[in-house]
Coordinates of C-alpha atoms in Angstrom, one line a residue:
M14 CA 80.0 83.3 55.9
L15 CA 79.6 87.0 57.3
I16 CA 80.6 86.0 60.6
T17 CA 83.7 84.5 60.1
L18 CA 84.6 86.9 57.7
L19 CA 83.8 90.0 60.5
L20 CA 85.8 88.4 63.0
L21 CA 88.9 88.3 60.4
W22 CA 88.3 92.0 59.7
L23 CA 88.7 92.4 63.5
S24 CA 91.8 90.1 63.5
G25 CA 93.8 92.8 62.2
L26 CA 92.7 95.1 64.4
P27 CA 95.7 96.6 66.4
S28 CA 96.4 95.0 70.3
S29 CA 98.0 96.4 73.3
A30 CA 99.2 92.6 74.0
A31 CA 101.8 93.4 71.6
T32 CA 105.5 94.0 73.5
R33 CA 109.0 93.6 72.5
F34 CA 111.2 91.1 74.3
P35 CA 115.0 90.8 73.9
V36 CA 117.1 87.8 73.3
G37 CA 118.8 87.3 75.8
P38 CA 123.0 86.6 75.8
G39 CA 122.9 83.2 73.8
L40 CA 120.8 80.4 72.6
A41 CA 120.4 79.0 76.1
A42 CA 118.6 82.5 77.4
P43 CA 114.9 82.9 76.3
L44 CA 112.9 85.9 75.3
L45 CA 110.7 85.0 78.2
A46 CA 111.1 83.5 81.3
A47 CA 107.7 83.5 83.2
P48 CA 105.3 81.5 81.3
L49 CA 102.1 82.8 84.3
P50 CA 100.1 84.5 83.8
D51 CA 101.4 87.8 82.6
T52 CA 103.4 87.8 79.4
L53 CA 103.5 91.7 79.4
R54 CA 107.0 92.5 80.2
R55 CA 108.6 95.5 78.2
A56 CA 112.3 95.1 76.8
G57 CA 114.6 96.2 74.2
P58 CA 115.6 95.2 71.0
D59 CA 116.7 92.3 69.9
S60 CA 120.4 92.8 70.6
L61 CA 122.1 89.1 70.4
V62 CA 121.0 88.7 66.9
Q63 CA 121.8 92.4 65.7
A64 CA 125.2 91.4 67.4
Q65 CA 125.5 88.4 65.2
C66 CA 124.4 89.6 61.9
P67 CA 125.2 93.6 61.9
G68 CA 123.4 95.4 59.1
Y69 CA 120.6 92.9 57.5
T70 CA 117.3 94.6 57.5
R71 CA 115.6 91.2 56.4
L72 CA 116.7 87.5 58.3
R73 CA 115.8 84.4 56.5
V74 CA 114.5 81.7 58.9
G75 CA 116.9 78.7 58.0
R76 CA 115.7 76.4 60.8
V77 CA 112.8 76.0 63.1
L78 CA 113.2 73.6 66.0
F79 CA 111.2 72.4 69.0
A80 CA 112.4 70.6 72.6
G81 CA 110.5 69.3 75.3
N82 CA 107.5 68.3 73.5
Q83 CA 107.4 64.2 74.4
V84 CA 103.8 63.9 73.5
T85 CA 102.7 66.6 71.2
K86 CA 103.5 66.2 67.5
E87 CA 105.6 68.8 65.8
V88 CA 102.7 69.4 63.4
V89 CA 100.8 70.8 66.2
M90 CA 102.8 73.2 66.9
R91 CA 104.2 73.9 63.3
A92 CA 100.3 74.9 62.2
E93 CA 100.6 77.9 65.1
L94 CA 103.2 79.7 63.6
D95 CA 103.0 82.4 61.2
F96 CA 106.5 81.4 59.5
I97 CA 108.1 78.7 58.2
E98 CA 111.9 78.1 57.2
G99 CA 112.5 80.0 53.6
D100 CA 110.5 83.2 55.1
T101 CA 112.0 86.4 55.3
L102 CA 111.5 88.1 58.5
N103 CA 112.0 92.0 59.4
A104 CA 115.0 92.3 61.8
A105 CA 113.5 95.1 63.4
T106 CA 110.1 93.7 64.5
L107 CA 112.0 89.8 64.7
A108 CA 111.6 89.9 69.2
L109 CA 107.8 90.8 68.8
R110 CA 107.1 88.6 66.1
L111 CA 108.7 85.6 68.1
E112 CA 106.9 86.5 71.0
L113 CA 103.7 86.7 69.4
N114 CA 104.2 83.1 68.0
R115 CA 105.5 81.8 71.5
R116 CA 102.4 83.3 73.0
R117 CA 100.4 81.0 70.3
L118 CA 102.0 78.2 71.5
F119 CA 101.5 78.8 74.8
N120 CA 97.7 79.4 74.7
L121 CA 97.0 75.8 73.0
Q122 CA 97.0 75.2 76.9
L123 CA 99.2 72.1 76.4
F124 CA 102.3 73.3 78.1
H125 CA 103.0 74.6 81.5
Q126 CA 106.0 76.7 79.8
V127 CA 107.0 77.9 76.3
L128 CA 110.1 80.0 75.5
V129 CA 111.8 81.1 72.5
N130 CA 115.3 81.8 71.2
A131 CA 117.2 82.5 68.5
V132 CA 120.6 83.0 67.0
C133 CA 121.8 84.3 63.6
R134 CA 124.7 83.5 61.2
E135 CA 125.0 85.5 57.6
G136 CA 121.6 86.4 57.8
E137 CA 119.9 83.1 58.7
L138 CA 118.2 82.4 61.7
T139 CA 117.6 79.2 63.7
V140 CA 114.7 79.3 65.5
L141 CA 113.9 77.1 68.9
Y142 CA 111.0 76.7 70.8
S143 CA 111.2 74.8 74.0
F144 CA 108.1 73.8 76.0
Q145 CA 107.3 71.8 79.7
E146 CA 104.6 69.4 79.1
R147 CA 101.4 69.4 80.9
W148 CA 99.9 66.2 82.3
Y149 CA 97.0 65.0 80.1
L150 CA 94.7 62.6 81.7
F151 CA 92.5 63.6 84.1
P152 CA 90.4 61.2 86.4
V153 CA 88.5 63.6 88.4
P154 CA 85.9 62.7 91.2
I155 CA 82.4 64.2 91.2
F156 CA 81.4 66.0 93.9
S157 CA 79.3 69.0 92.8
L158 CA 76.2 71.2 93.7
A159 CA 72.8 69.8 92.3
D160 CA 71.7 73.5 92.0
R161 CA 72.8 76.5 89.1
N162 CA 75.0 78.3 91.9
F163 CA 76.1 78.0 96.1
A164 CA 73.8 80.8 96.5
S165 CA 70.8 78.7 95.0
W166 CA 71.8 75.4 96.9
R167 CA 72.4 77.1 99.9
E168 CA 68.6 78.1 100.2
R169 CA 67.3 74.5 99.3
P170 CA 66.3 72.9 103.2
D171 CA 67.3 69.2 101.7
R172 CA 70.7 70.9 100.5
W173 CA 72.8 67.9 101.5
Q174 CA 70.8 65.4 99.8
R175 CA 71.0 67.3 96.6
V176 CA 74.9 66.3 95.5
D177 CA 75.9 64.5 92.7
Y178 CA 79.2 62.3 92.4
G179 CA 80.8 60.5 90.4
L180 CA 83.4 60.3 87.7
H181 CA 84.7 62.7 85.2
L182 CA 87.7 61.3 83.1
V183 CA 89.2 64.2 80.4
R184 CA 92.6 63.0 78.1
R185 CA 93.5 65.7 76.7
N186 CA 96.1 65.7 73.7
F187 CA 94.9 62.2 72.5
R188 CA 97.7 60.9 70.3
G189 CA 99.9 63.6 70.5
R190 CA 97.3 66.2 68.4
N191 CA 95.8 68.0 70.3
E192 CA 92.6 66.1 70.3
Q193 CA 90.3 65.6 73.7
L194 CA 88.5 62.7 74.8
L195 CA 85.7 63.5 77.7
G196 CA 83.7 61.2 79.5
N197 CA 81.2 61.4 82.2
L198 CA 79.6 59.0 84.9
Q199 CA 77.4 60.7 87.5
L200 CA 75.5 59.1 90.4
G201 CA 73.8 60.9 92.8
F202 CA 70.7 63.2 93.0
N203 CA 71.3 63.7 88.7
R204 CA 72.0 60.7 86.6
K205 CA 74.5 61.9 83.8
Y206 CA 76.5 59.4 81.1
E207 CA 78.3 61.2 78.5
L208 CA 81.1 60.8 75.8
F209 CA 82.7 63.8 73.4
Y210 CA 85.3 63.6 71.0
E211 CA 86.8 66.8 70.0
A212 CA 89.4 67.4 67.1
P213 CA 90.4 70.9 66.2
G214 CA 92.1 70.1 63.3
Y215 CA 93.5 67.3 60.6
G216 CA 96.3 67.5 58.4
R217 CA 100.0 69.1 58.3
R218 CA 98.0 72.8 57.9
R219 CA 95.2 71.6 60.8
R220 CA 92.7 73.7 59.3
I221 CA 89.8 71.7 58.9
G222 CA 88.5 69.3 62.5
F223 CA 85.8 67.4 64.0
G224 CA 83.6 67.1 67.3
A225 CA 80.9 64.7 68.2
G226 CA 79.2 63.3 71.3
Y227 CA 76.4 61.9 73.0
S228 CA 74.7 62.7 76.3
Y229 CA 72.0 61.0 78.5
Y230 CA 70.7 62.8 81.7
R231 CA 67.7 62.7 84.5
A232 CA 67.1 64.3 87.4
R233 CA 65.0 64.1 90.2
A234 CA 64.6 67.9 90.6
L235 CA 63.6 70.8 87.9
D236 CA 63.1 74.1 87.9
Y237 CA 59.4 74.2 86.6
A238 CA 58.5 78.2 86.6
T239 CA 60.0 80.9 87.7
L240 CA 57.9 83.3 90.5
N241 CA 59.2 86.6 92.3
D242 CA 62.2 86.2 89.9
R243 CA 63.2 82.9 92.1
L244 CA 63.2 79.9 90.6
R245 CA 60.5 77.2 91.5
N246 CA 61.2 73.4 92.0
L247 CA 60.1 70.3 92.3
R248 CA 61.3 66.7 93.5
Q249 CA 60.2 63.5 93.2
E250 CA 61.9 60.7 95.8
N251 CA 61.0 57.9 93.5
D252 CA 60.5 59.4 89.8
F253 CA 63.0 61.4 87.2
P254 CA 61.0 64.9 86.5
I255 CA 63.1 65.7 83.1
E256 CA 64.6 63.2 81.0
R257 CA 67.1 64.7 78.3
Q258 CA 69.2 62.9 75.6
Y259 CA 71.1 64.6 72.6
A260 CA 73.7 63.4 70.1
T261 CA 75.8 65.9 68.3
V262 CA 78.3 66.4 65.2
G263 CA 80.3 69.1 64.2
L264 CA 83.0 70.8 61.8
R265 CA 86.0 73.0 63.1
W266 CA 87.8 75.3 60.8
R267 CA 90.6 76.8 62.8
R268 CA 93.3 79.5 61.7
T269 CA 95.2 79.3 64.3
V270 CA 94.3 78.8 68.0
Q271 CA 93.0 82.8 67.7
L272 CA 90.9 82.3 65.1
L273 CA 87.9 79.4 64.8
A274 CA 84.7 78.6 63.4
A275 CA 82.4 75.9 64.5
L276 CA 79.2 74.4 62.6
D277 CA 77.3 71.9 64.8
A278 CA 74.5 70.0 64.6
S279 CA 72.4 68.1 67.0
Y280 CA 69.4 65.7 68.4
H281 CA 67.7 66.4 71.2
R282 CA 65.2 64.0 72.6
E283 CA 63.6 65.4 76.1
Q284 CA 60.7 64.4 78.2
V285 CA 59.1 65.6 81.6
S286 CA 56.9 63.6 84.2
D287 CA 53.0 64.4 84.5
S288 CA 53.4 66.3 87.3
V289 CA 55.7 69.0 85.8
L290 CA 52.8 69.4 83.4
Y291 CA 50.2 69.9 86.5
Y292 CA 52.4 72.8 87.8
N293 CA 53.3 73.9 84.5
P294 CA 51.4 73.0 81.8
R295 CA 52.9 75.0 78.7
Y296 CA 56.5 73.7 80.3
F297 CA 57.2 72.2 76.5
L298 CA 54.2 74.7 74.9
N299 CA 52.5 71.0 73.7
G300 CA 52.7 68.4 76.2
P301 CA 55.1 65.8 78.8
R302 CA 57.9 65.5 75.2
R303 CA 59.6 67.3 72.3
E304 CA 62.2 66.2 70.0
Y305 CA 64.3 69.0 67.5
V306 CA 67.6 69.2 65.7
E307 CA 69.3 72.7 66.2
F308 CA 72.2 74.0 63.8
S309 CA 74.7 76.2 65.3
L310 CA 77.7 78.4 64.1
T311 CA 80.1 79.8 66.7
T312 CA 83.2 82.0 65.3
T313 CA 85.2 83.5 67.7
L314 CA 88.5 85.6 67.7
N315 CA 90.6 85.4 70.9
R316 CA 93.8 87.5 71.1
R317 CA 94.0 87.4 74.6
N318 CA 97.6 87.2 75.8
T319 CA 96.3 84.1 77.8
F320 CA 93.4 82.4 78.1
A321 CA 92.7 81.6 81.1
Y322 CA 93.3 85.0 83.0
P323 CA 93.6 87.6 80.2
L324 CA 95.5 91.2 81.1
S325 CA 96.1 92.1 77.4
G326 CA 94.3 91.8 74.2
Q327 CA 90.4 90.8 72.8
Y328 CA 87.9 88.2 72.8
A329 CA 84.8 88.4 70.2
Q330 CA 82.5 85.8 69.7
L331 CA 79.3 85.5 67.2
Q332 CA 76.7 82.7 67.4
V333 CA 73.7 81.8 65.4
S334 CA 72.0 78.8 66.1
Y335 CA 68.2 77.4 65.4
R336 CA 66.0 75.2 66.7
S337 CA 63.6 73.5 64.7
F338 CA 61.2 70.9 66.5
L339 CA 59.9 67.8 64.9
D340 CA 56.5 68.1 65.7
S341 CA 53.9 70.5 63.6
R342 CA 52.5 72.6 66.5
T343 CA 56.1 73.9 68.0
P344 CA 57.4 77.0 66.2
G345 CA 61.0 76.7 65.7
S346 CA 63.2 79.4 67.0
L347 CA 66.4 81.7 66.2
T348 CA 69.1 82.5 68.9
L349 CA 71.8 85.4 67.9
R350 CA 74.4 86.0 70.9
G351 CA 77.3 88.1 70.6
R352 CA 80.4 88.9 73.0
Y353 CA 83.0 91.1 72.6
A354 CA 85.8 92.0 75.6
R355 CA 89.2 94.1 75.4
Y356 CA 91.7 94.1 78.0
V357 CA 94.3 96.8 79.1
A358 CA 97.5 96.7 80.6
L359 CA 97.3 100.4 82.6
G360 CA 100.8 100.3 83.4
G361 CA 102.9 98.8 86.6
P362 CA 100.5 96.4 88.1
F363 CA 97.5 97.7 87.2
Y364 CA 94.6 96.4 84.7
Y365 CA 91.9 96.8 83.0
S366 CA 88.6 94.5 81.3
V367 CA 85.1 95.5 80.1
G368 CA 83.2 93.1 78.2
A369 CA 79.9 93.3 76.6
T370 CA 77.4 90.2 75.8
G371 CA 74.0 90.7 73.7
Q372 CA 71.6 88.1 72.8
L373 CA 68.0 88.1 71.2
R374 CA 65.9 85.2 70.5
V375 CA 63.1 85.2 67.1
A376 CA 60.0 82.8 67.5
R377 CA 56.4 82.6 67.7
A378 CA 56.4 81.2 71.0
L379 CA 59.1 79.6 73.2
A380 CA 58.8 77.1 75.9
Y381 CA 59.6 77.9 79.7
P382 CA 63.2 76.2 79.2
D383 CA 64.3 78.1 76.2
N384 CA 63.8 81.4 77.8
R385 CA 66.4 81.8 80.1
A386 CA 68.4 85.1 80.0
L387 CA 70.4 86.0 83.1
G388 CA 71.5 84.3 86.4
Y389 CA 71.9 81.1 84.4
E390 CA 75.6 81.2 82.1
L391 CA 74.9 84.8 82.4
L392 CA 74.8 86.9 85.3
V393 CA 75.4 90.2 87.1
R394 CA 77.3 89.4 90.1
G395 CA 75.2 89.5 93.0
Y396 CA 71.8 88.3 91.6
D397 CA 73.6 85.0 92.1
A398 CA 70.2 83.6 93.8
Y399 CA 67.8 85.1 91.2
A400 CA 66.9 84.0 87.3
V401 CA 65.6 86.4 84.9
E402 CA 63.7 85.1 81.8
G403 CA 63.2 87.2 78.2
R404 CA 63.9 87.1 74.5
R405 CA 66.7 90.1 74.7
L406 CA 69.3 90.7 77.1
G407 CA 72.4 92.9 77.3
L408 CA 75.1 92.7 80.0
L409 CA 78.0 95.1 80.9
Q410 CA 80.9 94.1 83.1
Q411 CA 84.4 95.7 83.7
G412 CA 87.0 95.4 86.5
L413 CA 90.0 96.8 87.8
S414 CA 92.9 94.5 88.8
L415 CA 95.7 95.0 91.0
R416 CA 98.5 92.5 91.0
L417 CA 98.9 92.2 94.3
M418 CA 101.6 89.2 94.9
D419 CA 103.4 86.9 92.6
L420 CA 104.7 84.3 94.6
G421 CA 106.3 82.8 91.3
K422 CA 106.8 79.0 91.3
I423 CA 106.4 76.9 94.6
R424 CA 108.3 73.6 94.5
L425 CA 107.3 70.5 96.1
N426 CA 110.1 68.6 96.7
G427 CA 108.2 65.4 97.4
L428 CA 106.9 65.0 94.0
P429 CA 109.1 63.8 91.5
S430 CA 107.6 64.7 88.2
S431 CA 107.7 68.2 86.5
R432 CA 103.8 68.6 85.6
F433 CA 103.1 69.0 89.2
N434 CA 105.9 69.8 91.3
S435 CA 106.3 73.7 90.8
I436 CA 103.3 75.8 91.4
P437 CA 102.9 79.3 90.3
L438 CA 100.5 81.2 92.4
V439 CA 99.6 84.6 91.7
F440 CA 97.2 87.2 93.7
Y441 CA 95.4 89.7 92.1
L442 CA 92.9 92.7 94.1
N443 CA 89.8 93.3 91.6
T444 CA 86.9 95.5 91.7
F445 CA 84.4 95.5 89.3
T446 CA 80.8 97.0 88.2
D447 CA 78.0 95.1 86.3
V448 CA 75.0 96.3 84.2
G449 CA 72.3 94.1 82.8
Y450 CA 68.8 94.2 80.8
V451 CA 66.3 91.5 80.2
G452 CA 63.5 92.7 77.8
Q453 CA 60.4 90.7 78.0
K454 CA 57.0 91.8 76.7
A455 CA 54.9 89.4 78.9
A456 CA 56.6 89.4 82.1
P457 CA 54.6 87.7 84.9
V458 CA 53.5 90.5 87.5
T459 CA 55.2 88.6 90.4
N460 CA 58.5 88.9 88.6
Q461 CA 60.0 92.0 88.9
L462 CA 63.5 91.6 87.8
P463 CA 62.7 92.0 83.9
N464 CA 62.5 94.9 82.1
R465 CA 64.6 96.8 84.8
L466 CA 68.2 97.9 84.8
L467 CA 70.5 95.5 87.2
A468 CA 73.2 96.9 88.6
S469 CA 76.1 95.7 90.7
A470 CA 79.7 97.1 92.3
G471 CA 82.1 94.9 94.5
V472 CA 85.4 94.0 95.6
G473 CA 87.4 90.4 94.5
L474 CA 90.2 88.5 95.3
H475 CA 91.3 86.2 92.5
L476 CA 94.3 83.6 92.5
V477 CA 95.7 82.2 89.2
T478 CA 97.6 78.7 89.6
Y479 CA 98.7 76.2 86.9
Y480 CA 96.4 74.2 84.6
D481 CA 94.5 77.4 83.9
W482 CA 92.7 77.4 87.2
V483 CA 91.4 80.2 88.2
F484 CA 89.4 81.3 92.2
T485 CA 87.9 84.0 92.5
L486 CA 86.8 84.8 96.2
E487 CA 84.0 88.3 95.5
Y488 CA 81.5 90.4 97.5
A489 CA 79.3 91.9 95.5
R490 CA 76.5 94.9 96.5
T491 CA 73.5 95.4 94.0
R492 CA 71.3 98.4 93.6
E493 CA 68.6 96.7 95.7
Q494 CA 70.8 96.9 98.4
Q495 CA 71.8 93.4 98.7
G496 CA 74.8 92.0 99.3
G497 CA 76.7 88.7 99.6
V498 CA 79.8 86.7 99.4
F499 CA 80.3 84.4 96.3
F500 CA 83.0 81.7 95.7
R501 CA 83.8 81.4 91.9
T502 CA 86.2 79.0 89.5
Q503 CA 86.8 81.4 86.5
F504 CA 87.5 84.7 85.4
P505 CA 84.6 87.0 85.3
I506 CA 85.1 89.0 82.2

């Protein structure tokens, strides 16, 4: 509850994402015509509405209309708006108000494009939001590397045998209500069978939602220890050294797409082979198997202009989780993690971003897989080949981006569907610096990176295209004078 209250307070802070947009010369002229990825275009006052309703300082919303949502239910869009029919809006800030609501609708990530129009008659507004819907069913073949990143996979002598294949199936906007079904059937080096359901909200106001899922996973290889700051791997040709399964259920609370909270409970059962304990007897602290339940509360404030490749706004997330083991010998653990990021439009084609993440684990003792810090989900770029264990971590990342080339939308005449035949392509040149630190009291003497400041700098080329796809090609060099080229598939900050 304290986390939610804190983020509610943060949501009232001013954001540089706010800009004003004009209404065009008629109902067919949108306030904004470019959907991806930059909504930072400055404009003048709302001249059309002022001309139609001169002298009005307050305008009454008579009708709110939606067009183009053939699949998406109207209740989903109405839940994101901060006004309804009958409300009165300030005429001086009307364009800004409509644009901020348009941005919320776009960040539902259900549409390629969201446009807004407004007309006025005798002080009464008619507001129209129009949409170009995405394709929502994605059967994606799985072909992935069975390692934590490309640099780690490349160093394996048996790397071409460490490949996973199968089918990843996602049904977004299920029933037209922004629900999601996700299934995984993965064979090959690692086996994975998963099914998840996520509903961000039910009812007219869509405040309370639900999530549930089940996962079964087993692999022929397992990283059982960290020596010389690199993972030691055990592979068994005729056995699976690790088997994991878990089931999870949770409640969701959402004010809008910008302010969310999730409360989850999950049951986990994990088992390793005797060979793992031969190399690391304390892998699970007590024996080859363990069972535990985990409770987590996550609150997210997301006021970025676009979620895929943000250029302005702010992001904050706080998470508290507690893990309780079902045997009497393994102590429980508490994990606290917080992240804050700020995105600033500097003017012209230049944008600045900075993000900080902190994490603390509290426990009398931690099993090896529970002590992960940098090199997994969180990373100081350039240290991709290394893993750092520890209970405390801090990570600071910053970058300066130049919009290098905006090709607009490339039309593919061979595809009849508007959901696929128009591809936006925007390129950014990015320079960055990362600094990270992991604190660990009893780090092995063979590992040099814990309790040491990690730092890197580099340059990258970022490509932003449709369906929230971001591709980055970066060159990073560390303070130890090690460099490399790395490919990633998400915005790094």
